[in-house]
């Protein structure tokens, strides 16, 4: 569990600053409670750590770190069924540290269970997604208002939110862009969000690639 806290939480905070991803939300209260949970974990007070973990899950419902840590705690207490349930929830929410999942000693007691193997297989399938291929095929929506001189026009780049689509953000921004005499560019994220019709931007590097591709398309075609 401690490894999940040390490695994942800083990444989530960084993504929150740069991307509108709901799953990356980490509140100040959540950071404080997370440290309390880690302190209880280090003291081997797993009951207290679980009590805090339940509150964290309720506070930050889309953060995959919390259910992962709950899986570790229940595995340490010897309740394999609850550990697998929490681990599956973590993977469903987007937990992606495959190396940690495979090696975390806190999960040793469930590693041979069918539930653990299913969660591992599910995460592996998700990570086999070919981002480079999907990014190359992703074409932004570009709207040039009537009467606008493309060579001199301003450009508005609108990024749809986590779980959204380029079409959705265009609907929100098209009128504003036209009134401003600006070309509207809406890049498309490529990682499909499970249970939704929309997409995720992935990490900061992937979002950067998609944004640059969209601007290159704009320069080439317009």
Coordinates of N, CA and C in Angstrom, one line a residue:
X1 N 0.8 -1.2 0.0 CA 0.0 0.0 0.0 C 0.9 1.3 0.0
X2 N 1.9 1.2 0.8 CA 2.7 2.4 0.9 C 3.3 2.8 -0.5
X3 N 3.7 1.8 -1.3 CA 4.2 2.1 -2.6 C 3.2 2.8 -3.4
X4 N 2.0 2.4 -3.3 CA 0.9 3.0 -4.1 C 0.8 4.5 -3.7
X5 N 0.9 4.8 -2.4 CA 0.8 6.2 -2.0 C 1.9 7.0 -2.5
X6 N 3.1 6.5 -2.3 CA 4.3 7.2 -2.6 C 4.4 7.5 -4.1
X7 N 4.0 6.6 -4.9 CA 4.3 6.7 -6.4 C 3.1 7.3 -7.1
X8 N 1.9 7.0 -6.7 CA 0.7 7.4 -7.5 C 0.2 8.7 -7.2
X9 N 0.1 9.0 -5.9 CA -0.5 10.3 -5.5 C 0.1 11.5 -6.1
X10 N 1.5 11.6 -6.1 CA 2.0 12.8 -6.7 C 1.7 12.9 -8.2
X11 N 1.6 11.8 -8.9 CA 1.2 11.8 -10.3 C -0.2 12.3 -10.4
X12 N -1.1 11.9 -9.6 CA -2.5 12.3 -9.7 C -2.6 13.8 -9.4
X13 N -1.8 14.3 -8.5 CA -1.9 15.8 -8.2 C -1.4 16.5 -9.4
X14 N -0.3 16.1 -10.1 CA 0.2 16.8 -11.2 C -0.8 16.8 -12.4
X15 N -1.4 15.7 -12.6 CA -2.4 15.6 -13.7 C -3.6 16.5 -13.4
X16 N -4.0 16.6 -12.1 CA -5.1 17.5 -11.8 C -4.8 18.9 -12.2
X17 N -3.6 19.3 -12.0 CA -3.3 20.7 -12.4 C -3.3 20.9 -13.9
X18 N -3.0 19.9 -14.6 CA -2.9 20.1 -16.1 C -4.0 19.6 -16.9
X19 N -4.8 18.7 -16.4 CA -5.9 18.0 -17.2 C -7.2 18.0 -16.4
X20 N -8.3 18.1 -17.1 CA -9.6 18.1 -16.4 C -10.1 16.7 -16.2
X21 N -9.3 15.8 -15.6 CA -9.7 14.4 -15.4 C -10.3 14.2 -14.0
X22 N -11.5 13.8 -14.0 CA -12.2 13.6 -12.8 C -11.5 12.5 -11.9
X23 N -11.0 11.5 -12.6 CA -10.3 10.4 -11.8 C -9.1 10.9 -11.1
X24 N -8.5 12.1 -11.4 CA -7.3 12.6 -10.9 C -7.5 13.5 -9.7
X25 N -8.7 13.7 -9.2 CA -9.0 14.6 -8.2 C -8.4 14.1 -6.8
X26 N -7.6 15.0 -6.2 CA -7.0 14.8 -4.9 C -7.2 16.0 -4.1
X27 N -8.1 16.0 -3.1 CA -8.5 17.1 -2.3 C -7.4 17.3 -1.2
X28 N -7.3 18.5 -0.6 CA -6.4 18.7 0.5 C -6.8 17.8 1.7
X29 N -8.1 17.6 1.9 CA -8.5 16.7 3.0 C -8.2 15.3 2.7
X30 N -8.2 14.9 1.4 CA -7.8 13.6 1.0 C -6.4 13.3 1.2
X31 N -5.5 14.3 0.9 CA -4.1 14.2 1.1 C -3.8 14.0 2.6
X32 N -4.5 14.7 3.5 CA -4.3 14.6 4.9 C -4.7 13.2 5.4
X33 N -5.9 12.8 5.0 CA -6.4 11.5 5.4 C -5.5 10.3 4.9
X34 N -5.0 10.5 3.6 CA -4.1 9.5 3.1 C -2.9 9.3 4.0
X35 N -2.3 10.4 4.4 CA -1.2 10.3 5.3 C -1.5 9.6 6.6
X36 N -2.7 9.9 7.1 CA -3.2 9.2 8.3 C -3.3 7.7 8.1
X37 N -3.8 7.3 6.9 CA -4.0 5.9 6.6 C -2.6 5.2 6.5
X38 N -1.6 5.9 5.8 CA -0.3 5.3 5.7 C 0.3 5.2 7.1
X39 N 0.1 6.2 8.0 CA 0.7 6.0 9.3 C 0.1 4.8 10.0
X40 N -1.2 4.6 9.9 CA -1.8 3.4 10.5 C -1.3 2.1 9.9
X41 N -1.1 2.2 8.6 CA -0.6 1.0 7.9 C 0.8 0.6 8.4
X42 N 1.7 1.7 8.5 CA 3.0 1.4 9.0 C 3.0 0.9 10.4
X43 N 2.0 1.3 11.2 CA 1.9 0.8 12.6 C 1.2 -0.5 12.7
X44 N 0.9 -1.1 11.5 CA 0.2 -2.4 11.4 C -1.2 -2.3 12.1
X45 N -1.8 -1.1 12.2 CA -3.1 -1.0 12.7 C -4.1 -1.0 11.5
X46 N -4.3 -2.2 10.9 CA -5.0 -2.3 9.7 C -6.5 -1.9 9.8
X47 N -7.1 -2.2 11.0 CA -8.5 -1.8 11.2 C -8.6 -0.3 11.1
X48 N -7.7 0.5 11.7 CA -7.8 1.9 11.7 C -7.6 2.4 10.2
X49 N -6.6 1.8 9.6 CA -6.3 2.2 8.2 C -7.5 1.9 7.3
X50 N -8.2 0.8 7.5 CA -9.4 0.5 6.7 C -10.5 1.5 7.0
X51 N -10.7 1.9 8.2 CA -11.7 2.9 8.6 C -11.4 4.2 7.9
X52 N -10.2 4.6 7.8 CA -9.8 5.8 7.1 C -10.0 5.6 5.6
X53 N -9.7 4.5 5.1 CA -9.8 4.2 3.7 C -11.2 4.2 3.2
X54 N -12.1 3.7 4.0 CA -13.6 3.8 3.7 C -14.0 5.3 3.5
X55 N -13.5 6.2 4.4 CA -13.8 7.6 4.3 C -13.2 8.2 3.0
X56 N -12.0 7.8 2.7 CA -11.3 8.3 1.5 C -12.1 7.9 0.3
X57 N -12.5 6.7 0.2 CA -13.2 6.2 -1.0 C -14.5 7.0 -1.2
X58 N -15.2 7.3 -0.1 CA -16.4 8.1 -0.1 C -16.1 9.5 -0.5
X59 N -15.0 10.1 -0.1 CA -14.6 11.5 -0.4 C -14.2 11.6 -1.8
X60 N -13.4 10.7 -2.3 CA -12.8 10.8 -3.7 C -13.2 9.5 -4.5
X61 N -14.4 9.5 -4.9 CA -15.0 8.3 -5.5 C -14.3 7.8 -6.8
X62 N -13.6 8.7 -7.5 CA -13.0 8.4 -8.8 C -11.5 8.1 -8.7
X63 N -10.9 8.2 -7.5 CA -9.5 8.0 -7.3 C -9.2 6.5 -7.2
X64 N -8.5 5.9 -8.2 CA -8.2 4.5 -8.1 C -7.2 4.1 -7.0
X65 N -6.5 5.0 -6.5 CA -5.5 4.7 -5.5 C -6.1 4.1 -4.2
X66 N -7.3 4.7 -3.8 CA -7.9 4.3 -2.5 C -8.4 2.9 -2.5
X67 N -9.1 2.5 -3.6 CA -9.6 1.1 -3.5 C -8.4 0.1 -3.7
X68 N -7.3 0.5 -4.4 CA -6.1 -0.3 -4.4 C -5.6 -0.5 -3.0
X69 N -5.4 0.6 -2.3 CA -4.9 0.4 -0.9 C -5.8 -0.4 0.0
X70 N -7.1 -0.2 -0.2 CA -8.1 -1.0 0.5 C -7.9 -2.5 0.2
X71 N -7.6 -2.8 -1.0 CA -7.3 -4.2 -1.4 C -6.1 -4.8 -0.6
X72 N -5.1 -3.9 -0.5 CA -3.9 -4.3 0.2 C -4.2 -4.6 1.7
X73 N -5.0 -3.7 2.3 CA -5.3 -3.8 3.7 C -6.1 -5.0 4.0
X74 N -7.1 -5.3 3.2 CA -7.9 -6.5 3.4 C -7.1 -7.8 3.1
X75 N -6.2 -7.7 2.2 CA -5.3 -8.9 2.0 C -4.5 -9.2 3.2
X76 N -3.9 -8.1 3.8 CA -3.1 -8.2 5.0 C -3.9 -8.8 6.1
X77 N -5.2 -8.5 6.2 CA -6.0 -9.0 7.3 C -6.5 -10.4 7.0
X78 N -6.2 -10.9 5.8 CA -6.6 -12.3 5.4 C -8.0 -12.5 4.8
X79 N -8.7 -11.4 4.5 CA -10.0 -11.5 3.8 C -9.8 -11.3 2.3
X80 N -9.6 -12.5 1.7 CA -9.3 -12.5 0.2 C -10.5 -12.0 -0.6
X81 N -11.7 -12.3 -0.2 CA -12.8 -11.9 -1.0 C -12.9 -10.4 -1.1
X82 N -12.8 -9.7 0.1 CA -12.9 -8.3 0.1 C -11.7 -7.6 -0.6
X83 N -10.5 -8.2 -0.5 CA -9.4 -7.7 -1.2 C -9.5 -7.8 -2.7
X84 N -10.1 -8.8 -3.2 CA -10.3 -9.0 -4.7 C -11.4 -8.0 -5.1
X85 N -12.4 -7.8 -4.3 CA -13.5 -6.9 -4.7 C -12.9 -5.4 -4.8
X86 N -12.1 -5.0 -3.9 CA -11.5 -3.7 -3.9 C -10.5 -3.6 -5.1
X87 N -9.7 -4.6 -5.3 CA -8.7 -4.6 -6.4 C -9.4 -4.5 -7.7
X88 N -10.5 -5.2 -7.9 CA -11.3 -5.1 -9.2 C -11.8 -3.7 -9.4
X89 N -12.3 -3.1 -8.3 CA -12.8 -1.7 -8.4 C -11.7 -0.7 -8.8
X90 N -10.5 -0.9 -8.2 CA -9.4 -0.1 -8.5 C -9.0 -0.1 -10.0
X91 N -9.0 -1.3 -10.5 CA -8.7 -1.5 -12.0 C -9.8 -0.9 -12.8
X92 N -11.0 -1.0 -12.4 CA -12.1 -0.4 -13.2 C -12.0 1.1 -13.2
X93 N -11.5 1.7 -12.1 CA -11.4 3.1 -12.0 C -10.2 3.7 -12.8
X94 N -9.3 2.8 -13.2 CA -8.2 3.2 -14.0 C -6.8 3.0 -13.4
X95 N -6.7 2.2 -12.3 CA -5.4 1.9 -11.7 C -4.5 1.3 -12.8
X96 N -3.3 1.8 -13.0 CA -2.5 1.3 -14.2 C -1.1 0.9 -13.8
X97 N -0.7 0.8 -12.6 CA 0.6 0.4 -12.2 C 0.7 -1.1 -12.2
X98 N 1.0 -1.7 -13.4 CA 1.0 -3.1 -13.6 C 2.1 -3.8 -12.8
X99 N 3.3 -3.1 -12.8 CA 4.4 -3.7 -12.0 C 4.1 -3.8 -10.5
X100 N 3.5 -2.7 -10.0 CA 3.2 -2.8 -8.6 C 2.2 -3.9 -8.3
X101 N 1.2 -4.0 -9.1 CA 0.2 -5.0 -8.9 C 0.8 -6.4 -8.9
X102 N 1.8 -6.6 -9.8 CA 2.4 -7.9 -9.9 C 3.3 -8.2 -8.7
X103 N 3.9 -7.2 -8.1 CA 5.0 -7.4 -7.1 C 4.7 -7.0 -5.7
X104 N 3.6 -6.2 -5.5 CA 3.3 -5.7 -4.2 C 3.2 -6.9 -3.1
X105 N 4.0 -6.9 -2.1 CA 4.0 -8.0 -1.2 C 2.7 -8.0 -0.3
X106 N 2.0 -6.8 -0.3 CA 0.8 -6.8 0.5 C -0.3 -7.7 -0.1
X107 N -0.2 -8.0 -1.4 CA -1.2 -8.7 -2.1 C -0.8 -10.2 -2.2
X108 N 0.2 -10.6 -1.5 CA 0.7 -12.0 -1.7 C -0.3 -13.0 -1.4
X109 N -1.2 -12.8 -0.4 CA -2.2 -13.8 0.0 C -3.3 -14.0 -1.0
X110 N -3.4 -13.1 -2.0 CA -4.5 -13.3 -3.0 C -3.9 -13.6 -4.4
X111 N -2.6 -13.6 -4.5 CA -2.0 -13.7 -5.8 C -2.4 -14.9 -6.6
X112 N -2.7 -16.0 -6.0 CA -3.1 -17.2 -6.7 C -4.6 -17.4 -6.8
X113 N -5.4 -16.4 -6.4 CA -6.8 -16.5 -6.5 C -7.3 -16.2 -7.9
X114 N -8.5 -16.7 -8.3 CA -9.0 -16.4 -9.6 C -9.3 -14.9 -9.8
X115 N -9.8 -14.3 -8.7 CA -10.2 -12.9 -8.7 C -9.0 -12.0 -9.0
X116 N -7.8 -12.3 -8.4 CA -6.6 -11.5 -8.6 C -6.2 -11.7 -10.1
X117 N -6.2 -12.9 -10.5 CA -5.7 -13.2 -11.9 C -6.6 -12.5 -12.9
X118 N -7.9 -12.4 -12.6 CA -8.8 -11.7 -13.5 C -8.6 -10.2 -13.6
X119 N -8.3 -9.6 -12.4 CA -8.0 -8.2 -12.3 C -6.7 -7.9 -13.1
X120 N -5.7 -8.8 -12.9 CA -4.4 -8.6 -13.6 C -4.6 -8.7 -15.1
X121 N -5.4 -9.6 -15.6 CA -5.6 -9.8 -17.0 C -6.4 -8.6 -17.5
X122 N -7.3 -8.1 -16.8 CA -8.1 -6.9 -17.2 C -7.2 -5.7 -17.4
X123 N -6.3 -5.5 -16.4 CA -5.4 -4.3 -16.5 C -4.4 -4.5 -17.7
X124 N -3.9 -5.7 -17.9 CA -3.0 -6.0 -19.0 C -3.7 -5.7 -20.3
X125 N -4.9 -6.1 -20.5 CA -5.7 -5.8 -21.7 C -5.8 -4.3 -21.9
X126 N -6.1 -3.6 -20.9 CA -6.2 -2.1 -21.0 C -4.9 -1.5 -21.5
X127 N -3.8 -2.0 -20.9 CA -2.5 -1.4 -21.2 C -1.9 -1.8 -22.6
X128 N -2.5 -2.8 -23.2 CA -2.1 -3.2 -24.5 C -2.6 -2.2 -25.6
X129 N -3.4 -1.3 -25.2 CA -3.9 -0.3 -26.1 C -2.8 0.4 -26.8
X130 N -2.8 0.6 -28.2 CA -1.7 1.2 -28.9 C -2.0 2.7 -29.1
X131 N -1.4 3.5 -28.2 CA -1.6 4.9 -28.2 C -1.1 5.6 -29.5
X132 N 0.1 5.2 -29.9 CA 0.7 5.8 -31.1 C -0.2 5.7 -32.3
X133 N -0.7 4.5 -32.5 CA -1.6 4.2 -33.6 C -2.9 5.0 -33.5
X134 N -3.5 5.0 -32.3 CA -4.8 5.7 -32.1 C -4.6 7.2 -32.3
X135 N -3.4 7.7 -31.8 CA -3.2 9.2 -31.9 C -3.0 9.6 -33.4
X136 N -2.3 8.7 -34.2 CA -2.1 9.1 -35.6 C -3.4 9.1 -36.3
X137 N -4.4 8.3 -35.9 CA -5.7 8.3 -36.6 C -6.7 9.3 -36.1
X138 N -6.3 9.9 -35.0 CA -7.2 10.9 -34.4 C -7.2 12.2 -35.1
X139 N -8.3 12.6 -35.6 CA -8.4 13.9 -36.4 C -9.3 14.9 -35.6
X140 N -8.8 16.1 -35.4 CA -9.6 17.1 -34.6 C -10.7 17.6 -35.5
X141 N -11.7 18.2 -34.8 CA -12.7 19.0 -35.5 C -12.2 20.4 -35.6
X142 N -12.2 20.9 -36.9 CA -11.8 22.3 -37.1 C -13.0 23.0 -37.8
X143 N -13.3 24.1 -37.2 CA -14.5 24.9 -37.7 C -14.0 26.4 -38.0
X144 N -14.1 26.8 -39.3 CA -13.7 28.1 -39.7 C -14.9 28.9 -40.0
X145 N -15.2 29.9 -39.2 CA -16.5 30.7 -39.4 C -16.5 31.4 -40.7
X146 N -17.6 31.6 -41.3 CA -17.8 32.3 -42.6 C -17.1 33.7 -42.5
X147 N -16.4 34.1 -43.5 CA -15.9 35.5 -43.6 C -14.6 35.7 -42.8
X148 N -14.1 34.6 -42.2 CA -12.8 34.8 -41.5 C -11.6 34.5 -42.4
X149 N -10.6 35.4 -42.3 CA -9.4 35.2 -43.1 C -8.5 34.2 -42.3
X150 N -8.4 33.0 -42.8 CA -7.7 32.0 -42.1 C -6.3 32.3 -41.7
X151 N -5.6 33.0 -42.6 CA -4.2 33.4 -42.3 C -4.0 34.3 -41.2
X152 N -5.1 35.1 -40.9 CA -5.0 36.1 -39.8 C -5.8 35.8 -38.6
X153 N -6.5 34.7 -38.7 CA -7.5 34.4 -37.6 C -6.9 34.0 -36.3
X154 N -7.6 34.4 -35.2 CA -7.3 33.8 -33.9 C -7.7 32.3 -33.9
X155 N -7.2 31.6 -33.0 CA -7.5 30.2 -32.8 C -7.9 29.9 -31.4
X156 N -9.0 29.2 -31.2 CA -9.4 28.7 -29.9 C -9.3 27.2 -29.9
X157 N -8.5 26.7 -29.0 CA -8.4 25.2 -28.9 C -9.2 24.8 -27.6
X158 N -10.2 24.0 -27.9 CA -11.1 23.5 -26.8 C -10.9 22.1 -26.5
X159 N -10.5 21.7 -25.3 CA -10.3 20.3 -24.9 C -11.5 19.8 -24.1
X160 N -12.1 18.7 -24.6 CA -13.3 18.2 -23.9 C -12.8 17.6 -22.6
X161 N -13.8 17.5 -21.6 CA -13.4 17.0 -20.3 C -13.3 15.5 -20.3
X162 N -12.8 14.9 -19.2 CA -12.7 13.5 -19.0 C -14.0 12.8 -19.3
X163 N -14.0 11.8 -20.1 CA -15.3 11.2 -20.5 C -16.1 11.9 -21.5
X164 N -15.6 13.0 -22.0 CA -16.4 13.7 -23.0 C -15.9 13.4 -24.5
X165 N -16.4 14.3 -25.4 CA -16.1 14.1 -26.8 C -15.8 15.4 -27.4
X166 N -15.1 15.4 -28.6 CA -14.9 16.7 -29.3 C -16.2 17.3 -29.8
X167 N -17.1 16.5 -30.2 CA -18.4 17.0 -30.6 C -19.1 17.8 -29.5
X168 N -19.0 17.3 -28.3 CA -19.7 17.9 -27.1 C -19.0 19.3 -26.9
X169 N -17.7 19.4 -26.9 CA -17.1 20.7 -26.6 C -17.3 21.7 -27.7
X170 N -17.4 21.2 -29.0 CA -17.7 22.1 -30.1 C -19.0 22.7 -29.9
X171 N -20.0 22.0 -29.5 CA -21.3 22.5 -29.3 C -21.3 23.7 -28.3
X172 N -20.4 23.5 -27.3 CA -20.3 24.6 -26.2 C -19.5 25.8 -26.7
X173 N -18.6 25.6 -27.6 CA -17.7 26.7 -28.0 C -17.9 27.3 -29.4
X174 N -18.7 26.7 -30.2 CA -18.8 27.1 -31.6 C -19.3 28.5 -31.7
X175 N -20.4 28.9 -31.0 CA -20.9 30.2 -31.1 C -20.0 31.3 -30.6
X176 N -19.2 31.0 -29.5 CA -18.3 31.9 -29.0 C -17.1 32.1 -30.0
X177 N -16.7 31.1 -30.6 CA -15.6 31.2 -31.6 C -16.1 32.0 -32.8
X178 N -17.3 31.8 -33.3 CA -17.8 32.6 -34.4 C -17.9 34.1 -34.1
X179 N -18.4 34.4 -32.9 CA -18.6 35.8 -32.5 C -17.2 36.4 -32.3
X180 N -16.2 35.6 -32.0 CA -14.9 36.2 -31.8 C -14.1 36.2 -33.1
X181 N -14.6 35.7 -34.2 CA -13.9 35.6 -35.4 C -12.7 34.7 -35.3
X182 N -12.9 33.6 -34.6 CA -11.8 32.7 -34.3 C -12.0 31.3 -34.9
X183 N -11.0 30.7 -35.4 CA -11.1 29.3 -35.8 C -11.1 28.4 -34.6
X184 N -12.1 27.5 -34.6 CA -12.2 26.6 -33.4 C -11.6 25.2 -33.7
X185 N -10.7 24.8 -32.8 CA -10.1 23.5 -33.0 C -10.4 22.6 -31.8
X186 N -11.0 21.4 -32.0 CA -11.3 20.5 -30.9 C -10.6 19.2 -31.1
X187 N -9.4 19.0 -30.4 CA -8.7 17.7 -30.5 C -9.6 16.6 -30.0
X188 N -9.2 15.4 -30.3 CA -10.0 14.2 -29.8 C -9.1 13.3 -29.0
X189 N -9.5 13.1 -27.7 CA -8.8 12.1 -26.9 C -9.1 10.7 -27.5
X190 N -8.2 9.7 -27.1 CA -8.3 8.4 -27.8 C -8.5 7.2 -26.8
X191 N -8.4 7.5 -25.5 CA -8.6 6.4 -24.5 C -10.0 6.3 -24.1
X192 N -10.7 5.3 -24.5 CA -12.2 5.2 -24.2 C -12.3 5.0 -22.7
X193 N -13.3 5.7 -22.1 CA -13.6 5.6 -20.7 C -14.7 4.5 -20.5
X194 N -14.4 3.5 -19.8 CA -15.3 2.4 -19.5 C -16.6 2.9 -18.9
X195 N -17.7 2.5 -19.4 CA -19.0 2.9 -18.9 C -19.5 4.2 -19.4
X196 N -18.8 4.9 -20.3 CA -19.2 6.2 -20.8 C -19.0 6.1 -22.3
X197 N -19.6 7.1 -23.0 CA -19.5 7.2 -24.5 C -18.2 8.0 -24.9
X198 N -17.6 8.7 -23.9 CA -16.5 9.6 -24.2 C -15.1 9.0 -23.9
X199 N -14.1 9.9 -23.9 CA -12.7 9.5 -23.9 C -11.9 10.2 -22.8
X200 N -10.7 9.6 -22.5 CA -9.8 10.2 -21.6 C -8.5 10.7 -22.3
X201 N -7.9 11.7 -21.8 CA -6.6 12.2 -22.4 C -5.4 11.4 -22.0
X202 N -5.6 10.5 -21.1 CA -4.4 9.7 -20.6 C -3.5 10.6 -19.8
X203 N -2.2 10.4 -19.9 CA -1.3 11.2 -19.0 C -0.9 12.5 -19.8
X204 N -0.1 13.3 -19.1 CA 0.3 14.7 -19.7 C 1.0 14.5 -21.0
X205 N 1.9 13.5 -21.2 CA 2.6 13.4 -22.4 C 1.7 13.0 -23.6
X206 N 0.7 12.1 -23.3 CA -0.2 11.7 -24.3 C -1.1 12.9 -24.8
X207 N -1.5 13.7 -23.8 CA -2.4 14.9 -24.1 C -1.5 15.8 -25.0
X208 N -0.3 16.0 -24.7 CA 0.6 16.9 -25.4 C 0.7 16.4 -26.9
X209 N 0.9 15.1 -27.1 CA 0.9 14.6 -28.5 C -0.4 14.9 -29.2
X210 N -1.5 14.6 -28.6 CA -2.8 14.9 -29.3 C -3.0 16.3 -29.6
X211 N -2.6 17.2 -28.7 CA -2.7 18.6 -29.0 C -1.8 19.1 -30.1
X212 N -0.6 18.6 -30.1 CA 0.4 19.0 -31.2 C -0.1 18.4 -32.5
X213 N -0.7 17.2 -32.5 CA -1.2 16.6 -33.8 C -2.3 17.5 -34.3
X214 N -3.2 18.0 -33.4 CA -4.3 18.8 -33.8 C -3.9 20.1 -34.4
X215 N -2.9 20.7 -33.8 CA -2.4 22.0 -34.4 C -1.6 21.8 -35.7
X216 N -1.0 20.7 -35.8 CA -0.3 20.4 -37.1 C -1.3 20.1 -38.2
X217 N -2.4 19.5 -37.9 CA -3.5 19.3 -38.8 C -4.1 20.6 -39.2
X218 N -4.3 21.5 -38.3 CA -4.8 22.8 -38.6 C -3.9 23.6 -39.5
X219 N -2.6 23.5 -39.3 CA -1.6 24.3 -40.1 C -1.6 23.7 -41.5
X220 N -1.7 22.3 -41.6 CA -1.6 21.7 -42.9 C -2.8 21.8 -43.8
X221 N -4.0 21.7 -43.2 CA -5.2 21.7 -43.9 C -5.9 23.1 -44.1
X222 N -5.5 24.0 -43.2 CA -6.1 25.3 -43.3 C -5.1 26.4 -43.3

